[in-house]
Coordinates of C-alpha atoms in Angstrom, one line a residue:
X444 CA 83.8 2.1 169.4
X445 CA 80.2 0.8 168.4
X446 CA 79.9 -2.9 169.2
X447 CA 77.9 -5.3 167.7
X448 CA 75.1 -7.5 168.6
X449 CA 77.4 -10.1 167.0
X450 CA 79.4 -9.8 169.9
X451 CA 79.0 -12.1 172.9
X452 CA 81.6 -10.6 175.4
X453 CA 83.9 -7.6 175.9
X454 CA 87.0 -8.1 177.5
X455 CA 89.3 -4.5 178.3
X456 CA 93.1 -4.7 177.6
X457 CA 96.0 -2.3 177.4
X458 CA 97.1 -2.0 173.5
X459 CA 100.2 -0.3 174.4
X460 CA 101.4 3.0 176.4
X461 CA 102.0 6.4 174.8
X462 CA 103.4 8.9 177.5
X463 CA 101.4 8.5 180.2
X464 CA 98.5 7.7 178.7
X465 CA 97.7 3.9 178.6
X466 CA 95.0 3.0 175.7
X467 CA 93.2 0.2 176.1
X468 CA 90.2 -1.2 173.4
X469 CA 87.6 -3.1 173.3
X470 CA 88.3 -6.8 172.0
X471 CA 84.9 -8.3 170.8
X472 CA 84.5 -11.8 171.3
X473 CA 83.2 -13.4 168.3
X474 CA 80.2 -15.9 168.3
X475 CA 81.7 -19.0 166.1
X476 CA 79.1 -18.7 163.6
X477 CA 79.9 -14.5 162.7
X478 CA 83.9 -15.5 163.3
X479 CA 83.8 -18.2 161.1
X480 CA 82.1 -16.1 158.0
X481 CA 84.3 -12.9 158.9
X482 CA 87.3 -15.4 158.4
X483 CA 85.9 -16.6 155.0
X484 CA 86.0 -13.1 154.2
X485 CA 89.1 -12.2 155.8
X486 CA 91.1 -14.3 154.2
X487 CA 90.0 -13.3 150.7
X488 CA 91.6 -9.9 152.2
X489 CA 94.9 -11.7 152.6
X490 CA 94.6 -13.0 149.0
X491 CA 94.2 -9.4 148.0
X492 CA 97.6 -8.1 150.3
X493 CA 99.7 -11.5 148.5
X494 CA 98.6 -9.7 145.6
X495 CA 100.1 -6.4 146.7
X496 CA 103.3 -8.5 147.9
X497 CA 103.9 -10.1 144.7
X498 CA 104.5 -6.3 143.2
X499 CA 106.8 -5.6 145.9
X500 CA 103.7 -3.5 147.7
X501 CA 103.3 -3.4 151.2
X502 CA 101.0 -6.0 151.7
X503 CA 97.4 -5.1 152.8
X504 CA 94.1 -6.5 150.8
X505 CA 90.6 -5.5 150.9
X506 CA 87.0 -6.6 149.8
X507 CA 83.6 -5.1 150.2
X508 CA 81.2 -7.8 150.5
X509 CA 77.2 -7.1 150.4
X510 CA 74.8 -10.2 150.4
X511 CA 77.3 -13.0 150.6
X512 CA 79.4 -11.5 147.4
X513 CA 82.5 -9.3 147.0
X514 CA 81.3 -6.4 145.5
X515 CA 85.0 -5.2 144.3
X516 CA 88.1 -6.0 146.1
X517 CA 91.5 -3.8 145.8
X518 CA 95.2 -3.8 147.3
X519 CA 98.3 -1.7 147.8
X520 CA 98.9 0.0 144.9
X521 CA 101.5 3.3 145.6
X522 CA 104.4 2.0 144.6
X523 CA 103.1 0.3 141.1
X524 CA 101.0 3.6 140.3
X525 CA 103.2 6.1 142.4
X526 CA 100.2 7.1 143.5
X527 CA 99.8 8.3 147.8
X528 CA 96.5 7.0 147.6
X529 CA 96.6 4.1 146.0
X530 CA 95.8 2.4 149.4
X531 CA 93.7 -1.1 148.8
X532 CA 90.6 0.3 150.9
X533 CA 90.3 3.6 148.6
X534 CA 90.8 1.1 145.2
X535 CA 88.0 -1.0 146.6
X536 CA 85.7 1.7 147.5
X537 CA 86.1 3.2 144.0
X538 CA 85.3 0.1 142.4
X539 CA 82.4 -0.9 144.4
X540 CA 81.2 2.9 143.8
X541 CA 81.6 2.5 139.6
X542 CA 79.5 -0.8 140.4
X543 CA 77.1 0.0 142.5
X544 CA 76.3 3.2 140.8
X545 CA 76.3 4.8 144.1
X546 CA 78.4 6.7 146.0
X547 CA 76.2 5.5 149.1
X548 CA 77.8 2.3 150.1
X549 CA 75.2 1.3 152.4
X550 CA 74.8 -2.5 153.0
X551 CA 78.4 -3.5 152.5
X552 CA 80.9 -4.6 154.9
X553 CA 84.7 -4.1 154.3
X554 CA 87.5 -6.4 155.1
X555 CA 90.7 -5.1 155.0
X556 CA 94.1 -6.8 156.7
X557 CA 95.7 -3.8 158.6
X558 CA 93.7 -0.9 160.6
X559 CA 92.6 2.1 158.4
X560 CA 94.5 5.5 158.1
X561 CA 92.7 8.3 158.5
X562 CA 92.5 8.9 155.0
X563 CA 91.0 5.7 154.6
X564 CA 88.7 5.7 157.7
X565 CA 87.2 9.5 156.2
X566 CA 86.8 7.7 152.9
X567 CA 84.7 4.9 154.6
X568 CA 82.6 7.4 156.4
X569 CA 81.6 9.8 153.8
X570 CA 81.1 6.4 151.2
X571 CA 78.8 5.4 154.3
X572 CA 80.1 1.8 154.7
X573 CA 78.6 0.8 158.0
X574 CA 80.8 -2.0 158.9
X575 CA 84.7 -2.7 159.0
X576 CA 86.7 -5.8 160.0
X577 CA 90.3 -5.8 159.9
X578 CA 93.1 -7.7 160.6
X579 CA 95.7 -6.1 163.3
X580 CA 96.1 -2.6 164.4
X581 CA 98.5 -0.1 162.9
X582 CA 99.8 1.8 166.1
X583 CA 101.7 4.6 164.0
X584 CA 98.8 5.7 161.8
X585 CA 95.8 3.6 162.7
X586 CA 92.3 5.8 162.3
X587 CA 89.9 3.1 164.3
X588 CA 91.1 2.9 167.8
X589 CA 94.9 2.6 168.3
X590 CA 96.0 6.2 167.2
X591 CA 92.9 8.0 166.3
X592 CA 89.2 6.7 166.5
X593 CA 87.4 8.3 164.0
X594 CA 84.6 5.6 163.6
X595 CA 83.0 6.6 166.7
X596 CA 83.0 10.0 166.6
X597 CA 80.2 11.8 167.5
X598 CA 81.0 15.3 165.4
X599 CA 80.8 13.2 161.8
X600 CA 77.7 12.4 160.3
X601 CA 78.1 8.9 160.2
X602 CA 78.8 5.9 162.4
X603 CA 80.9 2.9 162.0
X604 CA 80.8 -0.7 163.4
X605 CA 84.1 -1.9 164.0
X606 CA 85.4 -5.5 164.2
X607 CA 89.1 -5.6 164.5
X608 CA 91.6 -8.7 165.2
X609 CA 90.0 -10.8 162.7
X610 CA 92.8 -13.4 161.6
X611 CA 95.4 -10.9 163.6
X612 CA 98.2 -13.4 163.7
X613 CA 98.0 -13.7 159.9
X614 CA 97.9 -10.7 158.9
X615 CA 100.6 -8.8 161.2
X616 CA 102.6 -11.9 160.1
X617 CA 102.0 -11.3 156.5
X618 CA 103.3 -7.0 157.2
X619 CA 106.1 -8.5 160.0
X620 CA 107.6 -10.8 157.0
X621 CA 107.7 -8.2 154.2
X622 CA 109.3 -5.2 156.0
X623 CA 111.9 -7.8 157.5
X624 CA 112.8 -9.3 153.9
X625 CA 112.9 -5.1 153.2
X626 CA 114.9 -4.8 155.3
X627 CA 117.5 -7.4 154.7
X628 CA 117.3 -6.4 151.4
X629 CA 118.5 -2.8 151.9
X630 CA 121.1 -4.2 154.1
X631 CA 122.9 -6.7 151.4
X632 CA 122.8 -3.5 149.0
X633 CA 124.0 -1.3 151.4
X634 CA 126.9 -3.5 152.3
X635 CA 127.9 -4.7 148.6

């Protein structure tokens, strides 16, 4: 995982144990300054995933900000467009593309609530994008250090600077509340 010069201290913790293999990340520690604009951002992210909530998506937002403005922004989209990669970080990347008039998405940071896929992370790399922030990891199909890493890895052609656990609580809380209403959901029609 690249760090950045943002960061002011590492600390090393277990994230959870698969087998017998314990994986433990890097948690960045934030100066207040960089914290406090990646939580302006973050939380436009969150605005995106209500967004996705309100259409009875799964909620997960993004924006891709470059100089101080969102670029394009994007949320969960599969169910609305039945559509497996209607993910918000692949709607965003489109749209800052069409924008841009550039495939190259150099310059642009992207904020998105929950940990990439791998579809999402091999979208970010090949579009360039040299720096993600996200929420909380996603430990059954994450792509940028909790199942599979592929930000760091040395056999692509590109490099990405990770920031993860930005606004955690909210944004776990945000996937935690819609898969239990979900679930309660199924459970009245299943029982009526």
């Amino acid at each position: 995982m690249l760090i950045s010069s943002c960061f002011t201290a590492a600390l090393k913790l277990p994230l959870f144990c698969k087998g017998a293999l314990l994986i433990s990340l890097q948690i960045p520690t934030l100066k207040p300054s960089a914290r406090q604009n990646h939580e302006y951002w973050m939380r436009k992210a969150i605005a995106e995933a209500a967004k996705a909530q309100a259409k009875d998506e799964v909620p997960i937002g993004c924006v891709i900000v470059r100089d101080n403005k969102i670029i394009a922004r994007g949320h969960n989209l599969r169910e609305t467009s039945q559509d497996p990669v209607g993910h918000a970080e692949l709607i965003a990347i489109r749209k800052t593309a069409r924008k841009l008039g550039s495939w190259r998405l150099l310059d642009t940071v992207l904020y998105v609530t929950l940990e990439p896929c791998t579809m999402c992370m091999g979208a970010i790399i090949l579009a360039r994008i040299p720096t993600v922030v996200f929420g909380c990891y996603d430990p059954k199909g994450g792509a940028a250090g909790s199942l599979y890493d592929l930000s760091s890895d040395s056999r692509l052609n590109h490099r990405i600077e990770l920031l993860p656990r930005v606004l955690e609580s909210e944004c776990s809380k945000l996937l935690s509340d819609f898969f239990m209403a979900l679930r309660t959901r199924k459970k009245k029609a299943h029982c009526s």
